[in-house]
CSV table of C-alpha atoms and ligand atoms in Angstrom, one decimal:
chain,number,residue,atom,x,y,z
A,225,MET,CA,-25.9,270.1,222.3
A,226,SER,CA,-23.8,268.1,224.7
A,227,ILE,CA,-24.1,270.8,227.4
A,228,LEU,CA,-27.7,269.8,227.9
A,229,SER,CA,-27.1,266.1,227.8
A,230,GLY,CA,-27.9,264.4,231.1
A,231,LYS,CA,-28.8,267.7,232.8
A,232,HIS,CA,-31.7,267.7,235.2
A,233,ILE,CA,-33.9,270.8,234.5
A,234,LEU,CA,-36.9,271.8,236.5
A,235,LEU,CA,-39.3,273.7,234.3
A,236,GLY,CA,-41.9,275.8,236.3
A,237,VAL,CA,-44.9,276.9,234.3
A,238,THR,CA,-47.1,279.6,235.7
A,239,GLY,CA,-50.4,281.2,234.6
A,240,SER,CA,-49.8,283.0,231.4
A,241,ILE,CA,-50.9,282.5,227.8
A,242,ALA,CA,-47.2,282.0,227.0
A,243,ALA,CA,-47.6,278.6,228.9
A,244,TYR,CA,-48.3,277.0,225.5
A,245,LYS,CA,-44.8,278.0,224.4
A,246,ALA,CA,-43.3,276.2,227.4
A,247,THR,CA,-44.3,272.9,225.8
A,248,ASP,CA,-42.0,273.6,222.9
A,249,LEU,CA,-39.2,274.6,225.4
A,250,ALA,CA,-39.7,271.4,227.3
A,251,SER,CA,-39.6,269.4,224.1
A,252,LYS,CA,-36.4,271.1,222.8
A,253,LEU,CA,-34.6,270.6,226.1
A,254,THR,CA,-35.7,266.9,226.2
A,255,GLN,CA,-34.6,266.4,222.6
A,256,ALA,CA,-31.2,267.9,223.5
A,257,GLY,CA,-30.8,265.2,226.1
A,258,ALA,CA,-31.9,266.9,229.3
A,259,GLN,CA,-34.2,265.3,231.9
A,260,VAL,CA,-37.0,267.8,232.2
A,261,ASP,CA,-39.4,267.7,235.2
A,262,VAL,CA,-42.2,270.2,234.8
A,263,ILE,CA,-44.0,271.8,237.7
A,264,LEU,CA,-47.3,273.6,236.9
A,265,THR,CA,-48.9,276.1,239.2
A,266,GLY,CA,-52.7,276.1,239.6
A,267,ALA,CA,-52.9,279.1,237.3
A,268,GLY,CA,-50.5,277.3,234.8
A,269,GLU,CA,-52.9,274.3,234.8
A,270,LYS,CA,-55.7,276.6,233.6
A,271,PHE,CA,-53.7,277.3,230.4
A,272,ILE,CA,-52.2,273.9,229.7
A,273,THR,CA,-52.5,270.4,231.1
A,274,PRO,CA,-49.8,268.2,232.8
A,275,LEU,CA,-50.5,265.6,230.2
A,276,THR,CA,-49.2,267.9,227.4
A,277,PHE,CA,-45.9,268.1,229.2
A,278,GLN,CA,-45.8,264.5,230.1
A,279,SER,CA,-46.2,263.7,226.4
A,280,VAL,CA,-43.2,265.7,225.4
A,281,THR,CA,-40.9,265.0,228.3
A,282,GLY,CA,-41.9,261.4,228.9
A,283,ARG,CA,-41.9,262.1,232.6
A,284,LYS,CA,-44.7,262.9,235.1
A,285,ALA,CA,-45.5,266.6,235.3
A,286,PHE,CA,-46.1,267.8,238.8
A,287,THR,CA,-48.9,270.0,240.1
A,288,ASP,CA,-50.0,271.3,243.5
A,289,LYS,CA,-51.7,267.9,244.1
A,290,ASP,CA,-48.2,266.5,244.5
A,291,LEU,CA,-47.5,269.1,247.2
A,292,TRP,CA,-50.3,267.7,249.3
A,293,GLY,CA,-49.9,264.0,248.2
A,294,ASP,CA,-48.2,261.1,250.0
A,295,GLU,CA,-44.7,262.3,249.2
A,296,ALA,CA,-45.4,265.9,250.3
A,297,HIS,CA,-42.6,266.1,252.8
A,298,VAL,CA,-39.9,265.2,250.4
A,299,MET,CA,-41.2,266.1,246.9
A,300,HIS,CA,-40.2,269.7,246.8
A,301,ILE,CA,-36.9,269.0,248.5
A,302,SER,CA,-35.9,266.2,246.2
A,303,LEU,CA,-36.9,268.2,243.1
A,304,GLY,CA,-35.1,271.3,244.2
A,305,LYS,CA,-31.9,269.5,245.4
A,306,THR,CA,-31.3,267.3,242.4
A,307,ALA,CA,-31.8,269.9,239.7
A,308,ASP,CA,-29.0,271.6,237.7
A,309,LEU,CA,-31.3,274.5,236.9
A,310,LEU,CA,-34.8,275.7,237.7
A,311,VAL,CA,-36.3,277.5,234.8
A,312,ILE,CA,-39.6,279.3,235.3
A,313,ALA,CA,-41.1,280.0,231.9
A,314,PRO,CA,-43.4,281.8,231.7
A,315,CYS,CA,-43.0,283.6,235.0
A,316,THR,CA,-45.9,285.8,235.9
A,317,ALA,CA,-45.7,289.0,237.9
A,318,SER,CA,-47.3,287.1,240.8
A,319,THR,CA,-44.7,284.3,240.8
A,320,MET,CA,-41.9,286.9,240.5
A,321,ALA,CA,-43.4,288.7,243.6
A,322,LYS,CA,-43.5,285.4,245.5
A,323,LEU,CA,-39.9,284.5,244.6
A,324,ALA,CA,-38.7,288.0,245.6
A,325,HIS,CA,-40.5,287.8,249.0
A,326,GLY,CA,-39.8,284.1,249.7
A,327,ILE,CA,-43.5,283.2,249.6
A,328,ALA,CA,-43.9,279.5,249.2
A,329,ASP,CA,-47.6,278.7,248.7
A,330,ASN,CA,-47.5,276.2,245.9
A,331,LEU,CA,-45.3,273.3,244.8
A,332,LEU,CA,-43.3,275.5,242.4
A,333,THR,CA,-42.5,278.3,244.9
A,334,VAL,CA,-41.8,275.8,247.7
A,335,THR,CA,-39.4,274.1,245.4
A,336,ALA,CA,-37.8,277.4,244.4
A,337,LEU,CA,-37.2,278.2,248.0
A,338,ALA,CA,-35.8,274.8,248.8
A,339,SER,CA,-33.6,274.6,245.6
A,340,THR,CA,-29.9,275.0,245.7
A,341,CYS,CA,-29.4,275.3,241.9
A,342,PRO,CA,-29.5,278.6,239.9
A,343,ILE,CA,-32.9,280.0,238.9
A,344,LEU,CA,-33.6,281.4,235.5
A,345,ILE,CA,-36.9,283.2,235.0
A,346,ALA,CA,-38.6,284.2,231.7
A,347,PRO,CA,-41.1,286.9,232.7
A,348,ALA,CA,-44.4,287.1,230.7
A,349,MET,CA,-47.1,289.6,231.5
A,350,ASP,CA,-48.8,292.8,230.2
A,351,GLY,CA,-46.5,295.7,229.6
A,352,GLY,CA,-48.0,297.8,232.3
A,353,MET,CA,-47.6,295.1,234.9
A,354,PHE,CA,-44.0,294.6,234.0
A,355,ASP,CA,-43.3,298.4,234.2
A,356,HIS,CA,-45.2,298.7,237.5
A,357,PRO,CA,-42.8,299.8,240.3
A,358,ALA,CA,-43.7,296.8,242.4
A,359,THR,CA,-42.7,294.4,239.6
A,360,GLN,CA,-39.5,296.3,238.8
A,361,LYS,CA,-38.6,296.3,242.5
A,362,ASN,CA,-39.2,292.5,242.6
A,363,LEU,CA,-37.1,292.1,239.5
A,364,ASN,CA,-34.2,294.1,241.0
A,365,THR,CA,-34.4,292.0,244.2
A,366,LEU,CA,-34.2,288.8,242.2
A,367,LEU,CA,-31.4,290.1,240.1
A,368,SER,CA,-29.4,291.2,243.1
A,369,ARG,CA,-29.8,287.7,244.5
A,370,GLY,CA,-28.3,286.2,241.4
A,371,CYS,CA,-31.5,285.1,239.8
A,372,LEU,CA,-31.0,284.9,236.0
A,373,VAL,CA,-33.6,286.8,234.0
A,374,ALA,CA,-34.3,286.2,230.3
A,375,GLY,CA,-36.4,288.8,228.6
A,376,PRO,CA,-39.2,289.8,228.4
A,377,ALA,CA,-39.2,291.0,224.8
A,378,ALA,CA,-41.1,293.8,223.3
A,379,GLY,CA,-44.0,293.1,220.9
A,380,HIS,CA,-47.7,292.2,220.7
A,381,LEU,CA,-49.2,291.2,224.1
A,382,ALA,CA,-52.2,289.1,224.9
A,383,SER,CA,-54.1,292.3,225.9
A,384,GLY,CA,-53.9,293.4,222.3
A,385,MET,CA,-51.4,296.1,223.3
A,386,THR,CA,-47.8,296.4,222.3
A,387,GLY,CA,-45.1,296.7,224.9
A,388,VAL,CA,-42.4,294.9,226.9
A,389,GLY,CA,-43.8,291.7,228.4
A,390,ARG,CA,-43.6,288.9,225.9
A,391,MET,CA,-41.9,285.7,226.9
A,392,LEU,CA,-38.8,285.0,224.8
A,393,GLU,CA,-39.2,282.4,222.1
A,394,PRO,CA,-38.3,278.8,223.2
A,395,MET,CA,-35.2,278.6,221.0
A,396,GLU,CA,-33.8,281.8,222.6
A,397,LEU,CA,-34.6,280.4,226.0
A,398,VAL,CA,-32.7,277.3,225.2
A,399,GLY,CA,-29.7,279.6,224.6
A,400,HIS,CA,-30.2,281.2,228.0
A,401,VAL,CA,-30.4,277.7,229.6
A,402,ARG,CA,-27.1,276.7,227.9
A,403,ALA,CA,-25.4,279.9,229.0
A,404,ALA,CA,-26.7,279.3,232.6
A,405,LEU,CA,-25.5,275.7,232.6
A,406,GLY,CA,-22.1,276.6,231.2
A,407,LYS,CA,-21.3,279.3,233.7
A,408,HIS,CA,-18.8,277.1,235.6
A,409,GLY,CA,-17.4,275.2,232.6
A,410,THR,CA,-13.8,274.8,231.7
A,411,LEU,CA,-13.5,278.3,230.2
A,412,ALA,CA,-15.3,280.1,233.1
A,413,GLY,CA,-13.7,283.5,233.6
A,414,LYS,CA,-12.0,283.4,230.2
A,415,LYS,CA,-12.6,285.7,227.3
A,416,VAL,CA,-12.7,284.1,223.8
A,417,ILE,CA,-13.0,285.9,220.5
A,418,VAL,CA,-14.2,284.1,217.5
A,419,THR,CA,-14.3,285.3,213.9
A,420,ALA,CA,-16.9,283.9,211.5
A,421,GLY,CA,-18.0,284.1,207.9
A,422,GLY,CA,-16.5,285.2,204.6
A,423,THR,CA,-15.2,288.7,204.3
A,424,GLN,CA,-16.6,291.0,201.6
A,425,GLU,CA,-14.2,293.2,199.7
A,426,ALA,CA,-16.0,295.9,197.8
A,427,ILE,CA,-15.5,296.4,194.1
A,428,ASP,CA,-18.0,299.2,193.8
A,429,PRO,CA,-21.1,300.2,195.9
A,430,VAL,CA,-22.9,297.1,194.5
A,431,ARG,CA,-20.4,294.3,194.1
A,432,VAL,CA,-18.1,292.5,196.4
A,433,ILE,CA,-15.4,289.7,196.2
A,434,THR,CA,-16.3,287.1,198.8
A,435,ASN,CA,-16.2,283.3,199.4
A,436,HIS,CA,-18.5,280.4,200.3
A,437,SER,CA,-18.1,280.6,204.1
A,438,SER,CA,-21.5,280.4,205.8
A,439,GLY,CA,-20.3,281.2,209.3
A,440,LYS,CA,-21.5,277.8,210.6
A,441,GLN,CA,-18.2,276.7,211.9
A,442,GLY,CA,-17.5,280.0,213.6
A,443,TYR,CA,-20.9,280.3,215.2
A,444,ALA,CA,-20.6,276.7,216.5
A,445,LEU,CA,-17.3,277.7,218.0
A,446,ALA,CA,-18.9,280.7,219.7
A,447,GLN,CA,-21.6,278.5,221.1
A,448,ALA,CA,-19.2,275.9,222.3
A,449,ALA,CA,-17.1,278.5,224.1
A,450,ILE,CA,-20.3,279.9,225.8
A,451,ASP,CA,-21.3,276.4,226.8
A,452,ALA,CA,-17.8,276.1,228.4
A,453,GLY,CA,-18.5,279.3,230.4
A,454,ALA,CA,-16.4,281.8,228.4
A,455,GLU,CA,-17.3,285.4,227.8
A,456,VAL,CA,-17.5,285.4,224.0
A,457,THR,CA,-17.1,288.1,221.4
A,458,LEU,CA,-18.2,287.0,217.9
A,459,ILE,CA,-16.8,289.1,215.1
A,460,THR,CA,-18.9,288.2,212.1
A,461,THR,CA,-19.5,289.1,208.5
A,462,PRO,CA,-23.1,289.1,207.3
A,463,THR,CA,-24.7,285.6,207.6
A,464,SER,CA,-28.2,284.1,207.8
A,465,LEU,CA,-27.3,282.6,211.2
A,466,THR,CA,-28.6,283.6,214.7
A,467,PRO,CA,-25.7,284.4,217.0
A,468,PRO,CA,-25.6,282.3,220.2
A,469,VAL,CA,-27.3,283.8,223.2
A,470,GLY,CA,-24.7,285.5,225.4
A,471,ALA,CA,-22.3,286.4,222.6
A,472,LYS,CA,-21.3,290.0,222.2
A,473,VAL,CA,-21.6,290.5,218.4
A,474,VAL,CA,-19.5,292.8,216.3
A,475,ASN,CA,-20.6,293.1,212.7
A,476,VAL,CA,-18.0,293.6,210.0
A,477,LYS,CA,-17.7,293.1,206.3
A,478,SER,CA,-14.1,293.5,205.0
A,479,VAL,CA,-10.8,292.1,206.2
A,480,GLN,CA,-9.8,295.7,207.3
A,481,GLU,CA,-13.0,296.0,209.4
A,482,MET,CA,-12.3,292.6,211.0
A,483,LEU,CA,-8.7,293.6,211.7
A,484,ASP,CA,-9.8,296.9,213.2
A,485,ALA,CA,-12.4,295.1,215.4
A,486,LEU,CA,-9.6,292.8,216.7
A,487,MET,CA,-7.1,295.6,217.3
A,488,ASN,CA,-9.4,296.9,219.9
A,489,GLU,CA,-9.7,293.6,221.7
A,490,SER,CA,-7.7,291.4,224.0
A,491,ALA,CA,-8.6,288.0,225.2
A,492,ASP,CA,-7.5,284.6,226.5
A,493,ALA,CA,-8.1,283.0,223.1
A,494,LEU,CA,-8.6,284.1,219.5
A,495,ILE,CA,-10.2,281.6,217.1
A,496,MET,CA,-9.9,282.7,213.5
A,497,ALA,CA,-12.6,280.6,211.8
A,498,ALA,CA,-13.5,283.4,209.4
A,499,ALA,CA,-12.5,283.0,205.7
A,500,ALA,CA,-10.8,286.2,205.4
A,501,ALA,CA,-9.7,287.5,201.9
A,502,ASP,CA,-6.1,287.3,200.9
A,503,PHE,CA,-6.7,289.8,198.0
A,504,ARG,CA,-8.9,292.8,197.6
A,505,PRO,CA,-9.5,295.4,194.9
A,506,LYS,CA,-6.8,298.0,195.0
A,507,ASN,CA,-9.3,300.8,194.3
A,508,ILE,CA,-13.0,300.8,195.2
A,509,ALA,CA,-15.1,302.5,192.5
A,510,GLN,CA,-17.1,305.4,194.0
A,511,ASN,CA,-20.1,304.7,191.7
A,512,LYS,CA,-21.5,301.5,190.2
A,513,LEU,CA,-19.4,300.2,187.4
A,514,LYS,CA,-21.5,300.4,184.2
A,515,LYS,CA,-21.9,297.6,181.8
A,516,ARG,CA,-21.8,300.0,178.9
A,517,ASP,CA,-18.2,301.0,179.8
A,518,GLY,CA,-17.0,297.5,179.0
A,519,ILE,CA,-15.5,294.8,181.2
A,520,PRO,CA,-13.6,296.4,184.0
A,521,GLN,CA,-10.0,295.6,184.8
A,522,ILE,CA,-9.9,295.1,188.6
A,523,GLU,CA,-6.5,295.4,190.0
A,524,LEU,CA,-6.0,293.4,193.3
A,525,GLU,CA,-3.7,294.0,196.2
A,526,ALA,CA,-2.8,291.9,199.2
A,527,ALA,CA,-5.3,292.3,202.0
A,528,PRO,CA,-3.8,292.6,205.5
A,529,ASP,CA,-3.1,289.2,207.1
A,530,ILE,CA,-5.1,289.5,210.3
A,531,LEU,CA,-3.4,286.6,212.2
A,532,LYS,CA,0.1,287.7,211.3
A,533,THR,CA,-0.8,291.2,212.4
A,534,VAL,CA,-2.3,290.3,215.8
A,535,SER,CA,0.1,287.5,216.7
A,536,GLY,CA,3.0,289.7,215.8
A,537,SER,CA,2.3,291.9,218.8
A,538,PRO,CA,5.5,292.5,220.8
A,539,VAL,CA,6.1,290.1,223.7
A,540,GLY,CA,4.4,291.6,226.8
A,541,ALA,CA,1.7,293.2,224.7
A,542,LYS,CA,0.5,289.8,223.5
A,543,ARG,CA,-3.2,290.2,223.5
A,544,PHE,CA,-4.2,286.5,223.0
A,545,LYS,CA,-2.8,283.8,225.2
A,546,VAL,CA,-3.9,281.1,222.7
A,547,THR,CA,-4.3,281.8,219.0
A,548,VAL,CA,-6.1,279.3,216.8
A,549,GLY,CA,-6.2,279.5,213.0
A,550,PHE,CA,-8.0,277.4,210.4
A,551,ALA,CA,-6.6,276.3,207.1
A,552,ALA,CA,-9.0,275.9,204.2
A,553,GLU,CA,-7.2,273.9,201.6
A,554,SER,CA,-8.1,272.1,198.4
A,555,GLN,CA,-4.7,270.4,198.0
A,556,SER,CA,-1.6,269.5,200.2
A,557,LEU,CA,-3.8,270.1,203.3
A,558,LEU,CA,-1.3,269.2,206.0
A,559,GLU,CA,1.8,270.7,204.3
A,560,ASN,CA,0.0,274.0,203.8
A,561,ALA,CA,-1.6,274.0,207.2
A,562,SER,CA,1.7,273.3,208.9
A,563,GLU,CA,3.3,276.3,207.0
A,564,LYS,CA,0.4,278.6,208.2
A,565,LEU,CA,0.8,277.3,211.7
A,566,LYS,CA,4.4,278.5,211.8
A,567,SER,CA,4.2,281.7,209.7
A,568,LYS,CA,1.1,283.0,211.5
A,569,GLY,CA,2.5,282.3,215.0
A,570,LEU,CA,-0.4,280.0,216.1
A,571,ASP,CA,-0.8,277.7,219.0
A,572,PHE,CA,-2.7,275.3,216.8
A,573,ILE,CA,-4.4,275.2,213.4
A,574,ALA,CA,-7.5,273.3,212.3
A,575,ALA,CA,-6.9,272.0,208.8
A,576,ASN,CA,-10.0,271.3,206.8
A,577,ASP,CA,-10.2,270.0,203.2
A,578,ILE,CA,-12.6,272.3,201.4
A,579,SER,CA,-12.7,270.0,198.3
A,580,ALA,CA,-14.7,267.4,200.3
A,581,THR,CA,-18.5,267.6,199.9
A,582,ASP,CA,-19.1,266.8,203.6
A,583,ALA,CA,-16.5,269.2,205.0
A,584,GLY,CA,-15.5,272.8,204.8
A,585,PHE,CA,-17.8,275.5,203.5
A,586,ALA,CA,-21.5,275.7,204.3
A,587,VAL,CA,-22.2,272.0,205.1
A,588,GLU,CA,-23.2,270.9,208.7
A,589,THR,CA,-20.2,268.6,209.1
A,590,ASN,CA,-16.4,269.0,209.1
A,591,ARG,CA,-13.4,266.7,208.9
A,592,ILE,CA,-10.5,268.4,210.7
A,593,THR,CA,-6.9,267.6,211.5
A,594,LEU,CA,-5.5,269.7,214.4
A,595,LEU,CA,-1.8,270.6,214.1
A,596,PHE,CA,-0.2,271.9,217.3
A,597,LYS,CA,2.9,274.0,217.5
A,598,ASP,CA,4.7,271.3,219.5
A,599,GLY,CA,4.5,269.1,216.3
A,600,THR,CA,1.7,266.8,217.6
A,601,GLN,CA,-1.4,266.2,215.5
A,602,GLU,CA,-5.0,265.0,216.2
A,603,ILE,CA,-7.1,263.6,213.3
A,604,LEU,CA,-10.8,264.2,214.0
A,605,PRO,CA,-13.1,262.0,212.1
A,606,LEU,CA,-16.1,263.4,210.2
A,607,MET,CA,-18.3,265.1,212.8
A,608,SER,CA,-20.8,267.9,213.1
A,609,LYS,CA,-19.4,271.4,213.2
A,610,THR,CA,-20.8,271.6,216.8
A,611,GLU,CA,-18.8,268.5,217.8
A,612,ALA,CA,-15.7,269.9,216.1
A,613,ALA,CA,-16.1,273.2,217.9
A,614,GLU,CA,-16.4,271.3,221.2
A,615,LYS,CA,-13.1,269.5,220.5
A,616,ILE,CA,-11.4,272.8,219.7
A,617,THR,CA,-12.6,274.5,222.8
A,618,GLU,CA,-11.5,271.5,224.9
A,619,HIS,CA,-7.9,272.0,223.6
A,620,ILE,CA,-8.1,275.8,224.2
A,621,ALA,CA,-9.2,275.1,227.8
A,622,ARG,CA,-6.3,272.6,228.2
A,623,LEU,CA,-3.8,275.2,226.9
A,624,LEU,CA,-5.1,277.9,229.2
A,625,GLU,CA,-4.9,275.7,232.3
B,111,PMT,O1,-18.2,279.1,207.5
B,111,PMT,P1,-18.4,277.7,207.1
B,111,PMT,O2,-19.3,277.6,205.9
B,111,PMT,O3,-18.9,276.9,208.3
B,111,PMT,O4,-17.0,277.1,206.7
B,111,PMT,C1,-16.0,276.9,207.6
B,111,PMT,C2,-14.6,277.3,207.0
B,111,PMT,C3,-14.3,276.3,205.9
B,111,PMT,C4,-14.7,278.7,206.4
B,111,PMT,C5,-13.6,277.3,208.2
B,111,PMT,O5,-13.6,276.0,208.7
B,111,PMT,C6,-12.2,277.7,207.8
B,111,PMT,O6,-11.5,276.9,207.2
B,111,PMT,N1,-11.9,279.0,208.0
B,111,PMT,C7,-10.6,279.6,207.5
B,111,PMT,C8,-10.7,279.9,206.1
B,111,PMT,C9,-9.4,280.6,205.6
B,111,PMT,O7,-9.4,281.7,205.4
B,111,PMT,O8,-8.4,279.8,205.5
B,111,PMT,P2,-6.9,280.2,205.0
B,111,PMT,O9,-6.2,279.0,204.9
B,111,PMT,O10,-7.1,281.1,203.8
B,111,PMT,O11,-6.4,281.1,206.1
B,111,PMT,C10,-5.6,280.6,207.2
B,111,PMT,C11,-5.9,281.4,208.5
B,111,PMT,O12,-5.5,282.8,208.3
B,111,PMT,C12,-7.4,281.4,208.8
B,111,PMT,O13,-7.5,281.2,210.2
B,111,PMT,C13,-7.8,282.8,208.4
B,111,PMT,O14,-8.9,283.3,209.2
B,111,PMT,C14,-6.6,283.6,208.6
B,111,PMT,N2,-6.5,284.7,207.7
B,111,PMT,C15,-6.7,284.6,206.3
B,111,PMT,C16,-6.6,285.7,205.5
B,111,PMT,C17,-6.3,287.0,206.1
B,111,PMT,N3,-6.2,288.0,205.3
B,111,PMT,N4,-6.0,287.1,207.4
B,111,PMT,C18,-6.1,286.0,208.2
B,111,PMT,O15,-5.9,286.1,209.4
């Protein structure tokens, strides 16, 4: 999570039962390398203590006592001016109203008014309070001013009722924090499409031909592109992974569906990390093949080559300024990758050896060699798929410059 590393995040905690979840958020941000300074409102302190936050951030947690303390004249200014992002989670209806109207009557709201960084709020309140015209008007005021709003989600509320008012879960909020911090990154204003996962080619209504791709490398690429500020579309086959916050997700199963999804898109960059099938059953049985009928003979045909199809667009109608492929090889890695680089019309290809136990399918790490169309190569050592994704997005940003 290098996007969070070294970032200064102010975390405002207001008076909601969801304040307990803010501890987890503070912990996750801290573990990801951010410097997290917590400011509790008086009502926030009724739900959770400064000591709890100090214990997870390793830093003093501020309260209204600090507003009236010795450093009063500078505290809110210095906090607000040095932060990369002010996150208010949970943010009550009352704090939303104060922010909307510029009311500065506690350390958090004074800091918010003095801050120059973006503000991200995670509303948490009862459903009726959130729906109230006053809250909705305040919400619109804040949105129109550029305030970022994450949630609230629908579900069980502290009142015992069900409705829209739950604060988003900490992991999802971390995703919103990343998207907010990445906004002005090296891919800001660029659109990136990433494909992920193994395609499924139906044999009958029950069975498919697929492969071992987990989607991890593709999802890491989508996250890295969001961290760099890109608008990301993730075209994915079914996986157990949670898509990164901010990605537009298109669900597909077969090569044909993946190709169809891509034919409707144009972008600055396409990253084909998906393990797409080369062969598929020529005919899909309408009904489940029965064991009693004996072992079926399944005739295969070539599946459409997605990269060849989309990079073969006529000049002038080229829909991807940079096209990146992956080569999954169990032998002659660089020779095969180099051949694919040329035949598929790519700007560069990431060659990974799928016979290694610490690289390729399903594992958390990858060992990649990047082959560029100008003949240069970059050998990346064993690294996490997240780090590999960051390296690949750096090259895309460079090529798009
Ligand atoms: O998902 P993980 O478990 O994290 O694993 C990651 C990965 C090993 C799947 C990934 O790093 C990877 O190598 N993806 C590409 C797998 C693959 O299909 O490789 P290939 O050498 O068969 O294909 C070369 C390129 O052509 C790929 O970019 C592929 O997406 C593309 N292709 C393949 C078939 C096809 N019909 N159309 C295509 O466009």
